[in-house]
Short mmCIF file of C-alpha atoms in Angstrom, two decimals:
data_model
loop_
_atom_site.label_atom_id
_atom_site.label_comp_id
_atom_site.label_asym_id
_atom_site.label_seq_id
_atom_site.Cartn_x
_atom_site.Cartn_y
_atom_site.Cartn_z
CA UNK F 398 10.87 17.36 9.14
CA UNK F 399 13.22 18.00 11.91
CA UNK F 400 10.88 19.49 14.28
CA UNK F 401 12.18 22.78 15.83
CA UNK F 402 9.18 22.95 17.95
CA UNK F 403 7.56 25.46 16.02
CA UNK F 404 3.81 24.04 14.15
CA UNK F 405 4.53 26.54 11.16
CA UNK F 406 4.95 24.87 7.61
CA UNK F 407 6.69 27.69 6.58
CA UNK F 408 9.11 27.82 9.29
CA UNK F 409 12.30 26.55 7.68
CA UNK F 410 13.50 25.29 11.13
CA UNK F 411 11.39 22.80 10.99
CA UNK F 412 12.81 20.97 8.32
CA UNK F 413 16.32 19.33 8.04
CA UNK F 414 16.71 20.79 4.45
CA UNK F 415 14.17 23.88 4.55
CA UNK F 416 10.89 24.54 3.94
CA UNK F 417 10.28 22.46 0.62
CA UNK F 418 9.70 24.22 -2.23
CA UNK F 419 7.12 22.97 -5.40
CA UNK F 420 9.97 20.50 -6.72
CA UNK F 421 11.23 19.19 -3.17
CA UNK F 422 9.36 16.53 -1.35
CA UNK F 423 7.72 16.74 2.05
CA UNK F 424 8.73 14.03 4.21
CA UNK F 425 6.87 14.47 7.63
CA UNK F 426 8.27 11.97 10.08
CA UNK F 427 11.21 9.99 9.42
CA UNK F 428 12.90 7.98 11.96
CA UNK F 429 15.73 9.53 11.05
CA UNK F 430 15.13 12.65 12.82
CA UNK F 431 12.08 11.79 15.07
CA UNK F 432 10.57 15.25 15.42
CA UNK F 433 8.71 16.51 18.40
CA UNK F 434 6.41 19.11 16.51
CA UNK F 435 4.59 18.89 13.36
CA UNK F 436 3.43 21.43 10.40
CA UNK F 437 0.12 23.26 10.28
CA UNK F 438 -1.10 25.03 7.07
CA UNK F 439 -3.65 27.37 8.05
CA UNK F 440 -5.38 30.31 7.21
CA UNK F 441 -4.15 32.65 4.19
CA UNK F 442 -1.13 29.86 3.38
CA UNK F 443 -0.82 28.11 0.31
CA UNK F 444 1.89 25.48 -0.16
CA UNK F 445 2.94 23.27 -3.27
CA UNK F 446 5.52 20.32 -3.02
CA UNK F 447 6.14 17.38 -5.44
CA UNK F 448 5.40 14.09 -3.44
CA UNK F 449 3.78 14.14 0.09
CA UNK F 450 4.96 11.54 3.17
CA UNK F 451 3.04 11.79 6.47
CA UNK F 452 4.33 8.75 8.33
CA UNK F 453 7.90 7.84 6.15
CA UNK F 454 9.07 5.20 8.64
CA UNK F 455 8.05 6.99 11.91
CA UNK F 456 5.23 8.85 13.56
CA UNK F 457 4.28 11.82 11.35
CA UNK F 458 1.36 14.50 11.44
CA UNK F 459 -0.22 16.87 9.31
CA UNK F 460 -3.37 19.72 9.69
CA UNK F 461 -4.62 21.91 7.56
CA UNK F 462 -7.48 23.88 9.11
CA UNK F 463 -9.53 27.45 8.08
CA UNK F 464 -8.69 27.93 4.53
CA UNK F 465 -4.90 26.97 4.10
CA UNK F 466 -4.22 24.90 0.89
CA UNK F 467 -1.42 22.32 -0.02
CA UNK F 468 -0.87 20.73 -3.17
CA UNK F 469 1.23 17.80 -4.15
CA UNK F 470 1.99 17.87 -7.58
CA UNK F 471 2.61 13.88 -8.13
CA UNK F 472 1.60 11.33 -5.18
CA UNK F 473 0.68 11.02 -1.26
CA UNK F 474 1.14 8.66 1.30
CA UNK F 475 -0.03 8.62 4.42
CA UNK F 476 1.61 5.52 6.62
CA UNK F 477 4.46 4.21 4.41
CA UNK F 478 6.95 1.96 5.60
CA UNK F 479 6.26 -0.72 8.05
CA UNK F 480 6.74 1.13 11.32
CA UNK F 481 5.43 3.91 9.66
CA UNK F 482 2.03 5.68 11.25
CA UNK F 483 0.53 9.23 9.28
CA UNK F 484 -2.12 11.04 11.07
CA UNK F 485 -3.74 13.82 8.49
CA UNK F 486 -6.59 16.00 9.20
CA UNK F 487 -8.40 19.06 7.07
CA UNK F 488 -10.73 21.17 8.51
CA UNK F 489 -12.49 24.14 7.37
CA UNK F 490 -14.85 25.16 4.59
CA UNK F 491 -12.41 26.48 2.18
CA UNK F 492 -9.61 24.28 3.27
CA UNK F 493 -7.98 21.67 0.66
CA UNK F 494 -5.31 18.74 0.09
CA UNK F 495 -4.74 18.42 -3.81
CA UNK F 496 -2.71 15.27 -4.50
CA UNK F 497 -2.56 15.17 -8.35
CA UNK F 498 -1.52 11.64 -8.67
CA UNK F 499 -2.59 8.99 -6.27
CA UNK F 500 -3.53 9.46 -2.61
CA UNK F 501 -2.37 6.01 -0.36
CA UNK F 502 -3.18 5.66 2.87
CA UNK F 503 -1.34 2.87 4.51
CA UNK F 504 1.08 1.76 1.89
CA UNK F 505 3.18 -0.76 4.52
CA UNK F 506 2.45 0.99 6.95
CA UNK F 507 -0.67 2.50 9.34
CA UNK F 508 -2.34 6.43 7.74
CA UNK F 509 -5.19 7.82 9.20
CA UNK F 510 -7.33 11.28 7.43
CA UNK F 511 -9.63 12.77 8.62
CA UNK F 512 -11.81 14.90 6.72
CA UNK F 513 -14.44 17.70 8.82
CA UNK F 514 -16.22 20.81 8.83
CA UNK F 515 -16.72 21.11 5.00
CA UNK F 516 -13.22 21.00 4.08
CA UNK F 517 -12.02 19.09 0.49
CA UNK F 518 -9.43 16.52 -0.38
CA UNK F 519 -9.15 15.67 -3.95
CA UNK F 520 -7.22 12.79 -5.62
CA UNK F 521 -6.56 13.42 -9.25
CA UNK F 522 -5.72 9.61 -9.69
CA UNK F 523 -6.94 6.51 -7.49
CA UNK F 524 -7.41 6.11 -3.76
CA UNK F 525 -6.04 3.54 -2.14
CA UNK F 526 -6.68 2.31 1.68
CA UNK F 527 -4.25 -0.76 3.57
CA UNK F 528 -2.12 -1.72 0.01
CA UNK F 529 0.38 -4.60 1.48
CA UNK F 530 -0.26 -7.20 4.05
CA UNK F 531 -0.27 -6.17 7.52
CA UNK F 532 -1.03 -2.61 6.71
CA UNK F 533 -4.13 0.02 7.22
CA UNK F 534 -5.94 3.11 5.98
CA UNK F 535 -9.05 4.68 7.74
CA UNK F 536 -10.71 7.81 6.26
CA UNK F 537 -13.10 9.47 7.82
CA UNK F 538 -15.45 12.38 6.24
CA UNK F 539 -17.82 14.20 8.94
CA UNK F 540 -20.08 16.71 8.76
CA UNK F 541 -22.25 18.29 6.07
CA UNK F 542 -20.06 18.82 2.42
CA UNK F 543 -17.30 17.73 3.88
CA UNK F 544 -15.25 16.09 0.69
CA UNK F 545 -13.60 13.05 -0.48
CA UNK F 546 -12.82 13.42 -4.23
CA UNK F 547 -10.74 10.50 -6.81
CA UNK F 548 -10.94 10.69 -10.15
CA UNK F 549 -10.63 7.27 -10.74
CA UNK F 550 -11.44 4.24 -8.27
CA UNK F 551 -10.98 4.08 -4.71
CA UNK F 552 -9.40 0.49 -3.09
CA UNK F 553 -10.48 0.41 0.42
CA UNK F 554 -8.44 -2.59 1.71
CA UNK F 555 -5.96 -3.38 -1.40
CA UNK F 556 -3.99 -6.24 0.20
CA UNK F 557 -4.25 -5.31 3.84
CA UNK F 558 -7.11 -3.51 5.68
CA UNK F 559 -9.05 -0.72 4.72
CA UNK F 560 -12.06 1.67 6.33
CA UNK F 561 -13.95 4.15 5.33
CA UNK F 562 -16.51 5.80 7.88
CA UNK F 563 -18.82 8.37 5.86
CA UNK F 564 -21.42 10.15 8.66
CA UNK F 565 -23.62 13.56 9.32
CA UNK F 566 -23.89 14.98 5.09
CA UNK F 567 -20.51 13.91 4.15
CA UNK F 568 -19.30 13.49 0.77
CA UNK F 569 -17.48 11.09 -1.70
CA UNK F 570 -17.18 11.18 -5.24
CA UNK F 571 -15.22 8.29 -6.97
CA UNK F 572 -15.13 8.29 -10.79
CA UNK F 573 -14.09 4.74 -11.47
CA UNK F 574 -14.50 1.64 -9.57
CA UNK F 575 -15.02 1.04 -5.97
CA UNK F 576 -13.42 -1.96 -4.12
CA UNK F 577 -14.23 -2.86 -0.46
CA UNK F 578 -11.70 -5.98 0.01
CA UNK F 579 -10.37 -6.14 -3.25
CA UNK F 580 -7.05 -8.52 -3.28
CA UNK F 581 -7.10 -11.85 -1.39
CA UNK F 582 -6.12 -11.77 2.16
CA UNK F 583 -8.05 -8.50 1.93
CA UNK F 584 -10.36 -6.48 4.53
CA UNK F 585 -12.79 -3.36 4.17
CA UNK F 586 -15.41 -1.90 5.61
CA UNK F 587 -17.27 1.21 4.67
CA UNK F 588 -20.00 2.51 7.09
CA UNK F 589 -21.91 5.39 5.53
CA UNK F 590 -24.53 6.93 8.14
CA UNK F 591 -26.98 10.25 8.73
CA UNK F 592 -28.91 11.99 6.11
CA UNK F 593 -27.27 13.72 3.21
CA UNK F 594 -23.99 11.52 3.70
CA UNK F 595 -23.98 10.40 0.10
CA UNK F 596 -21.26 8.13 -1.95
CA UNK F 597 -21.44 8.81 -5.75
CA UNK F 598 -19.82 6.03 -7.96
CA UNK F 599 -18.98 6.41 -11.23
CA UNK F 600 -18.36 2.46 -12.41
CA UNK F 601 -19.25 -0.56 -10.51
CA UNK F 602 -19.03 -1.48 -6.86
CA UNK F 603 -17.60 -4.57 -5.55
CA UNK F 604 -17.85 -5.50 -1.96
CA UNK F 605 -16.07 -8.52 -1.35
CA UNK F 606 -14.04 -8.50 -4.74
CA UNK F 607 -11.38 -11.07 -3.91
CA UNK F 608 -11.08 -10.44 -0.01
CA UNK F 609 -13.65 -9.46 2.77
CA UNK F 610 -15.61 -6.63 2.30
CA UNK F 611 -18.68 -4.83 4.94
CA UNK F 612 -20.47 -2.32 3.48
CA UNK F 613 -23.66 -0.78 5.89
CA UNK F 614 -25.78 2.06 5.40
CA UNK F 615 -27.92 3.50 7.57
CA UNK F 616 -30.22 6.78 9.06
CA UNK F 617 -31.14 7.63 5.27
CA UNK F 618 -27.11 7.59 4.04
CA UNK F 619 -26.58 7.11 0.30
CA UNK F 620 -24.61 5.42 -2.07
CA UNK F 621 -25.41 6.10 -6.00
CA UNK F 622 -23.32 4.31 -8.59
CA UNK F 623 -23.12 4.54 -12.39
CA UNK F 624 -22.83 0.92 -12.78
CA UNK F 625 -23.33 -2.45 -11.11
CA UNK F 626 -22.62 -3.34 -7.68
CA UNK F 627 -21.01 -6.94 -7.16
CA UNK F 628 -21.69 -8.63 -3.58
CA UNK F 629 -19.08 -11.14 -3.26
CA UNK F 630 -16.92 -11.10 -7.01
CA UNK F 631 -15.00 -13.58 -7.57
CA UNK F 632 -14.29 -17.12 -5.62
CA UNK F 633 -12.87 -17.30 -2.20
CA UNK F 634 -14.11 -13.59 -1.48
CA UNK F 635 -16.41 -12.51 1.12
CA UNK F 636 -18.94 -9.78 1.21
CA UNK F 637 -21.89 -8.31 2.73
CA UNK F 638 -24.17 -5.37 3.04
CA UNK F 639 -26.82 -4.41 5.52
CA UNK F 640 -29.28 -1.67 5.05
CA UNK F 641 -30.68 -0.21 8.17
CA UNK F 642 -32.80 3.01 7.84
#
């Protein structure tokens, strides 16, 4: 983006090459160009590009909010380079983010989403939270069917640190493995809280697989898996779960 000062996705302005179209990236904050304003998808607006890059090498920031849609047709990233920070948030009952390869939040760099009021962001690959040393990914998923979707297994902390905070009826589905600290040198946490917040697993869960890895639930949360769940993996790692309520 080049930041024009408008919030409109479709505002060709705002972009140094013009509005991307399905087989253009979308690179949201570059150092490069250091924008001042950031896109908005919202109602009625429907957008497809072919990779997506909140937080390149600079600050970067995306909403999508009552109903809009955007779909990346191959990966996302959310914090990428080192010095890179992506801020994402998706709000609204029929609102969605579609990444049909892998969703990565905090590749070297530091990517926040944030997930509310019943909206849906599917991953048609793996997630993956904090990848390299030194970097982070939070998610956070509030409110009642509000959606995390990956059709394989989520990584929360990779090789740097990961966090997942699941509260008040929202949702994850994973349809492989989970890993809360899963590389040594590792660090996740996953908080799930309030009743009807519920984390379906497909495979096995491993907290602490070869790093440091929290997982607590609490206030009736849930977390249902299809396989075996692994405190502590394999040696050198780290892991522990509390239960409260």
């Amino acid at each position: 983006t080049g930041g024009a000062g408008s919030t409109s996705w479709a505002d060709s302005a705002n972009w140094a090459s013009g509005t991307p179209s399905a087989g253009q990236d979308a690179r949201i904050g570059s150092s490069l160009y250091n924008p001042t304003s950031f896109p908005l998808v919202t109602s009625g607006q429907s957008f497809t590009v072919n990779d997506l890059w909140v937080g390149y090498d600079g600050i970067g920031s995306l909403s999508l909010e009552r109903g809009g849609t955007l779909t990346a047709s191959r990966l996302g990233y959310i914090g990428y380079l080192s010095g890179g920070v992506g801020l994402v948030t998706v709000d609204g009952s029929t609102t969605l983010l579609a990444i049909e390869d892998d969703l990565t939040l905090g590749y070297a760099g530091v990517g926040e989403l944030t997930i509310t009021g019943g909206a849906l962001v599917d991953s048609n690959q793996y997630g993956l939270l904090g990848v390299q040393a030194g970097s982070s990914g939070h998610i956070i998923i509030d409110g009642a069917r509000s959606q995390l979707d990956t059709a394989n297994s989520l990584s929360v902390g990779v090789g740097g640190n990961g966090i997942v905070t699941l509260t008040n009826g929202g949702l994850i589905a994973t349809g492989g493995n989970v890993f809360i600290g899963e590389n040594s040198g590792s660090h996740g946490g996953v908080s799930l809280s309030g009743t009807g917040s519920r984390w379906s697993i497909g495979g096995n869960l491993f907290v602490g697989h070869s790093g440091y890895g929290e997982l607590t639930l609490a206030n009736n949360a849930q977390m249902i898996m299809g396989g075996r769940a692994y405190i502590g993996f394999n040696a050198g790692s780290r892991g522990e779960m509390t239960v409260a309520g």
